[in-house]
Short mmCIF file of C-alpha atoms and ligand atoms in Angstrom, two decimals:
data_model
loop_
_atom_site.label_atom_id
_atom_site.label_comp_id
_atom_site.label_asym_id
_atom_site.label_seq_id
_atom_site.Cartn_x
_atom_site.Cartn_y
_atom_site.Cartn_z
CA MET P 1 16.91 -11.41 -10.05
CA ASN P 2 18.96 -8.05 -9.94
CA ASN P 3 22.03 -9.27 -8.11
CA LYS P 4 22.19 -6.68 -5.28
CA TYR P 5 20.00 -8.30 -3.56
CA GLU P 6 21.61 -11.67 -1.86
CA LEU P 7 20.03 -15.43 -2.09
CA ILE P 8 19.86 -15.75 1.71
CA TYR P 9 17.24 -19.57 0.76
CA GLU P 10 16.57 -21.57 -1.59
CA GLY P 11 13.87 -24.01 -1.29
CA LYS P 12 12.31 -26.34 -3.37
CA ALA P 13 9.47 -23.70 -4.89
CA LYS P 14 10.62 -20.64 -3.56
CA LYS P 15 14.01 -18.54 -3.65
CA VAL P 16 14.43 -15.79 -0.99
CA PHE P 17 16.18 -12.38 -1.24
CA SER P 18 18.02 -10.12 0.84
CA HIS P 19 15.88 -6.22 1.16
CA ASP P 20 17.62 -2.82 1.40
CA ASP P 21 15.17 -2.66 4.68
CA ALA P 22 16.31 -5.52 6.97
CA ASP P 23 12.87 -6.34 8.36
CA LYS P 24 11.98 -7.20 4.74
CA VAL P 25 12.28 -10.21 2.18
CA ILE P 26 11.88 -10.61 -1.49
CA ILE P 27 10.45 -14.18 -2.24
CA GLU P 28 10.77 -15.59 -6.01
CA PHE P 29 8.18 -18.23 -7.13
CA LYS P 30 9.79 -20.28 -9.15
CA ASP P 31 8.38 -22.87 -11.63
CA ASP P 32 10.10 -25.94 -10.16
CA ALA P 33 7.66 -28.37 -8.88
CA THR P 34 8.69 -31.65 -6.50
CA ALA P 35 6.14 -34.49 -4.68
CA PHE P 36 6.81 -36.97 -2.63
CA ASN P 37 9.49 -35.05 -0.83
CA ALA P 38 11.64 -34.39 -3.67
CA LEU P 39 11.85 -37.79 -5.05
CA LYS P 40 9.34 -36.58 -8.38
CA LYS P 41 10.29 -33.23 -9.84
CA ALA P 42 9.35 -31.13 -12.95
CA LYS P 43 8.97 -27.72 -14.46
CA PHE P 44 6.01 -25.91 -15.20
CA GLU P 45 6.65 -22.78 -17.48
CA GLY P 46 4.35 -19.93 -15.80
CA LYS P 47 3.44 -22.04 -12.39
CA GLY P 48 6.03 -19.58 -10.47
CA LYS P 49 3.58 -16.65 -11.48
CA LEU P 50 0.25 -18.12 -10.73
CA ASN P 51 1.08 -19.75 -7.28
CA CYS P 52 2.82 -15.49 -6.52
CA LEU P 53 -0.34 -13.95 -7.77
CA ILE P 54 -3.09 -16.36 -5.97
CA SER P 55 -1.29 -16.38 -2.96
CA SER P 56 -1.11 -12.78 -2.45
CA LYS P 57 -4.61 -12.58 -2.92
CA ILE P 58 -5.22 -14.77 0.06
CA PHE P 59 -3.03 -13.28 2.01
CA GLU P 60 -4.91 -9.87 1.14
CA ILE P 61 -8.33 -11.63 2.21
CA LEU P 62 -6.71 -13.33 5.46
CA GLU P 63 -5.48 -10.22 6.45
CA GLU P 64 -8.59 -8.20 5.91
CA ASN P 65 -10.14 -10.86 8.77
CA ASN P 66 -7.31 -10.10 10.96
CA ILE P 67 -5.39 -12.72 10.66
CA PRO P 68 -1.20 -12.21 10.94
CA THR P 69 0.72 -12.66 7.60
CA HIS P 70 4.08 -12.12 6.48
CA PHE P 71 2.56 -10.75 3.06
CA LEU P 72 3.66 -6.96 2.43
CA GLU P 73 3.03 -6.60 -1.62
CA ILE P 74 3.22 -7.37 -4.80
CA LYS P 75 6.37 -6.48 -6.04
CA ASN P 76 5.68 -8.06 -9.86
CA GLU P 77 4.54 -11.21 -10.96
CA ASN P 78 6.19 -13.60 -9.71
CA THR P 79 7.59 -11.75 -6.87
CA MET P 80 6.37 -10.56 -3.55
CA ILE P 81 7.81 -8.27 -0.58
CA ALA P 82 7.15 -10.52 2.91
CA LYS P 83 8.24 -9.36 6.52
CA LYS P 84 11.48 -11.42 7.10
CA ILE P 85 10.14 -14.17 9.89
CA ASN P 86 12.26 -16.91 11.89
CA VAL P 87 10.44 -20.08 10.02
CA ILE P 88 9.08 -22.76 12.72
CA PRO P 89 10.22 -25.98 11.89
CA LEU P 90 6.56 -27.42 11.21
CA GLU P 91 4.46 -28.43 8.38
CA ILE P 92 0.80 -27.76 10.41
CA VAL P 93 -1.80 -29.23 8.45
CA LEU P 94 -5.47 -29.24 8.40
CA ARG P 95 -7.68 -31.94 6.44
CA ASN P 96 -11.53 -30.79 5.69
CA ILE P 97 -11.95 -34.23 3.76
CA ALA P 98 -9.32 -37.46 4.25
CA TYR P 99 -7.84 -37.95 1.34
CA GLY P 100 -4.05 -38.09 0.81
CA SER P 101 -1.93 -39.37 3.39
CA LEU P 102 -4.52 -39.75 6.26
CA CYS P 103 -5.50 -42.27 3.73
CA LYS P 104 -2.37 -44.03 3.31
CA GLN P 105 -1.68 -44.35 6.76
CA THR P 106 -4.96 -44.99 8.36
CA THR P 107 -8.24 -47.03 7.72
CA ILE P 108 -10.05 -43.85 6.92
CA GLU P 109 -11.55 -43.77 3.86
CA THR P 110 -10.73 -41.82 0.61
CA GLY P 111 -13.59 -38.55 0.38
CA THR P 112 -14.89 -39.02 3.89
CA VAL P 113 -15.93 -35.86 5.12
CA LEU P 114 -14.81 -34.75 8.13
CA THR P 115 -16.98 -34.15 11.08
CA LYS P 116 -14.68 -31.55 12.22
CA PRO P 117 -11.44 -30.09 11.03
CA LEU P 118 -8.08 -32.97 11.67
CA ILE P 119 -4.87 -30.60 12.66
CA ASP P 120 -1.96 -32.53 11.77
CA PHE P 121 1.74 -31.31 12.53
CA TYR P 122 4.70 -32.27 10.33
CA LEU P 123 8.52 -31.86 11.37
CA LYS P 124 10.39 -29.89 8.59
CA ASN P 125 13.21 -32.04 8.17
CA ASP P 126 13.97 -33.08 4.83
CA GLU P 127 16.64 -36.10 5.99
CA LEU P 128 13.88 -37.60 8.50
CA ASN P 129 11.16 -37.21 5.61
CA ASP P 130 9.39 -34.69 7.11
CA PRO P 131 7.16 -37.52 10.26
CA LEU P 132 4.31 -36.90 11.76
CA ILE P 133 4.61 -35.46 15.19
CA THR P 134 2.60 -35.06 18.31
CA LYS P 135 1.99 -32.14 20.24
CA ASP P 136 4.00 -33.58 23.24
CA ARG P 137 7.20 -34.29 21.18
CA ILE P 138 6.99 -30.53 19.97
CA GLU P 139 6.57 -28.96 23.43
CA LEU P 140 9.92 -31.80 24.08
CA MET P 141 11.92 -30.72 21.38
CA LYS P 142 11.33 -27.36 22.53
CA ILE P 143 9.97 -26.29 19.35
CA LEU P 144 6.58 -24.05 20.71
CA SER P 145 5.30 -24.37 24.17
CA SER P 146 1.76 -25.46 25.14
CA ARG P 147 0.54 -21.95 25.24
CA GLU P 148 1.95 -21.38 21.43
CA LEU P 149 0.77 -24.30 20.14
CA ASP P 150 -3.12 -23.91 21.36
CA PHE P 151 -3.05 -20.57 19.71
CA LEU P 152 -1.48 -22.03 15.95
CA ILE P 153 -4.26 -24.09 15.91
CA LYS P 154 -6.90 -21.52 17.06
CA LEU P 155 -5.41 -19.82 14.26
CA THR P 156 -5.39 -22.64 11.85
CA LEU P 157 -9.20 -23.32 12.54
CA LYS P 158 -9.38 -19.57 11.57
CA ILE P 159 -8.05 -19.33 8.70
CA ASN P 160 -9.90 -22.43 7.66
CA GLU P 161 -13.48 -21.02 8.28
CA ILE P 162 -11.78 -17.86 5.78
CA MET P 163 -10.66 -19.66 3.07
CA LYS P 164 -13.20 -22.76 3.31
CA SER P 165 -16.32 -19.95 2.83
CA PHE P 166 -14.27 -17.96 0.14
CA PHE P 167 -13.46 -20.98 -1.92
CA LYS P 168 -16.88 -22.23 -1.88
CA ASN P 169 -18.42 -18.57 -3.12
CA ILE P 170 -15.88 -19.38 -6.23
CA GLN P 171 -17.23 -22.97 -6.16
CA LEU P 172 -14.15 -24.80 -5.16
CA GLN P 173 -13.84 -27.01 -2.23
CA LEU P 174 -11.41 -26.62 0.27
CA VAL P 175 -10.41 -30.12 0.86
CA ASP P 176 -6.86 -29.46 2.95
CA PHE P 177 -4.05 -27.31 3.26
CA LYS P 178 -0.67 -27.46 4.72
CA LEU P 179 0.41 -24.25 6.56
CA GLU P 180 3.28 -22.77 8.14
CA PHE P 181 4.22 -19.68 10.39
CA GLY P 182 7.47 -17.79 11.91
CA TYR P 183 8.16 -14.87 14.16
CA ASP P 184 9.17 -11.49 13.10
CA SER P 185 11.54 -9.42 15.03
CA LYS P 186 9.08 -8.05 17.30
CA LYS P 187 8.56 -11.80 18.06
CA ASN P 188 4.78 -11.85 16.45
CA ILE P 189 3.54 -14.94 15.20
CA LEU P 190 2.54 -14.15 11.68
CA LEU P 191 1.87 -17.00 8.57
CA GLY P 192 4.22 -17.42 6.22
CA ASP P 193 5.21 -19.17 3.42
CA GLU P 194 2.40 -19.19 0.57
CA ILE P 195 -1.17 -20.14 0.07
CA SER P 196 -1.62 -22.08 -3.58
CA PRO P 197 -3.06 -24.50 -5.18
CA ASP P 198 0.83 -26.39 -4.88
CA ASN P 199 -0.37 -26.55 -0.59
CA CYS P 200 -3.86 -26.62 -1.00
CA ARG P 201 -6.23 -29.82 -2.29
CA LEU P 202 -9.10 -27.81 -4.06
CA TRP P 203 -12.27 -29.53 -6.15
CA ASP P 204 -14.16 -27.90 -8.41
CA LEU P 205 -17.83 -27.58 -7.46
CA SER P 206 -18.99 -26.47 -11.18
CA GLN P 207 -19.60 -30.19 -11.62
CA LYS P 208 -22.71 -31.68 -11.16
CA ASN P 209 -21.35 -35.11 -11.36
CA ASP P 210 -19.40 -36.85 -7.85
CA THR P 211 -16.33 -37.02 -9.98
CA ILE P 212 -13.55 -35.60 -8.32
CA ILE P 213 -11.64 -32.86 -10.05
CA SER P 214 -8.67 -31.68 -8.37
CA LEU P 215 -7.86 -28.14 -9.94
CA ASP P 216 -4.24 -28.39 -7.44
CA LYS P 217 -0.86 -29.80 -7.27
CA ASP P 218 -2.59 -33.51 -7.28
CA ARG P 219 -2.47 -32.99 -11.38
CA PHE P 220 1.27 -33.50 -10.67
CA ARG P 221 1.11 -35.96 -7.87
CA ASN P 222 -1.37 -38.04 -9.89
CA ASP P 223 0.17 -37.81 -13.41
CA LEU P 224 -3.43 -36.03 -14.07
CA GLY P 225 -1.93 -33.23 -16.74
CA GLY P 226 -3.35 -29.88 -16.87
CA LEU P 227 -1.89 -28.44 -14.11
CA ILE P 228 -1.18 -24.90 -15.38
CA GLU P 229 -4.89 -24.83 -16.30
CA ALA P 230 -6.32 -25.87 -12.96
CA TYR P 231 -4.12 -23.03 -11.84
CA SER P 232 -5.26 -20.50 -14.03
CA GLU P 233 -8.73 -21.76 -13.67
CA ILE P 234 -8.21 -21.19 -10.21
CA TYR P 235 -6.59 -17.48 -10.22
CA LYS P 236 -9.16 -16.71 -12.78
CA ARG P 237 -12.14 -17.54 -9.99
CA ILE P 238 -10.22 -15.60 -7.26
CA ASN P 239 -10.05 -12.73 -9.60
CA ASN P 240 -13.19 -12.66 -10.74
CA SER P 241 -14.74 -12.27 -6.90
CA SER P 242 -11.87 -9.83 -6.12
CA ASN P 243 -13.28 -7.68 -9.47
CA LEU P 244 -17.10 -8.26 -8.41
CA MET P 245 -16.59 -7.30 -4.50
CA LYS P 246 -14.45 -4.09 -5.91
N1 UDP W 301 1.22 -31.10 1.66
C1 UDP W 301 2.25 -29.73 1.19
N2 UDP W 301 3.46 -29.80 1.59
C2 UDP W 301 4.33 -31.25 2.06
C3 UDP W 301 2.93 -32.37 2.39
C4 UDP W 301 1.53 -31.92 1.95
O1 UDP W 301 1.81 -28.53 1.29
O2 UDP W 301 5.47 -31.23 2.46
C5 UDP W 301 -0.03 -30.18 1.80
C6 UDP W 301 -0.56 -30.75 0.39
O3 UDP W 301 -0.69 -30.29 -0.75
C7 UDP W 301 -2.80 -31.36 0.55
C8 UDP W 301 -2.00 -31.42 2.52
O4 UDP W 301 -0.81 -30.45 2.45
O5 UDP W 301 -3.12 -30.55 0.25
C9 UDP W 301 -2.03 -32.52 3.04
O6 UDP W 301 -1.45 -33.03 2.01
P1 UDP W 301 -1.10 -35.11 2.47
O7 UDP W 301 -0.85 -35.13 3.98
O8 UDP W 301 -2.49 -35.62 2.22
O9 UDP W 301 0.37 -35.38 1.72
P2 UDP W 301 0.68 -35.90 0.57
O10 UDP W 301 -0.82 -37.03 0.00
O11 UDP W 301 0.54 -34.65 -0.53
O12 UDP W 301 1.33 -36.84 0.80
#
């Protein structure tokens, strides 16, 4: 990145730089992958580029469906321009199928199709290991008011409906995903962060048998191999579907 731009923040998978316009930022997607609160780390050449391209497409689809997001435009293959937001320190996870931590922490069996989407909140705090928190605790900590929380829940459910049907059309099952939101300079709540196989579980529906084929970060979490191939497949399907719509 050109050094006229100041590095504002560096996370596990992205770097955020200043922009000439104070209301915008430049987000660079890195090739680094982490799992289990960064206990497991690796680098996958090309992951940053794929996640940036996938995220941009998904943000465009959400915007077309009236979901306010921070996405403005793609700058180059691994960099996007976004509206600057003040990130709300919450990770909102929506689950359609029980998998991952839900099955480790409860007696719900892996693969159970949930009768209605489950929304879980986690506090974004590395020192505390991003704990699962309740709505009452969010209000108690004054992170969000009850009204704002209800608004975010509704928005997350709407995002799920849009993404679930979009992915189904390209033969992908949206198992679960994590969202982050923030406030822009006018105090509007916008969807931020990224929407990619790093923070969505996506299963291949193009196979005839019942075996689960993960095309997401579980390839790294569970040492399945073929992460770049899986992310490339997702990008290919998204791209083909948007070319068809043109
Ligand atoms: N997730 C995420 N960041 C996190 C934790 C979870 O993006 O720090 C995503 C994850 O990719 C999955 C969903 O949220 O799509 C649910 O993850 P889960 O709670 O099952 O956690 P995990 O199994 O990753 O420990």
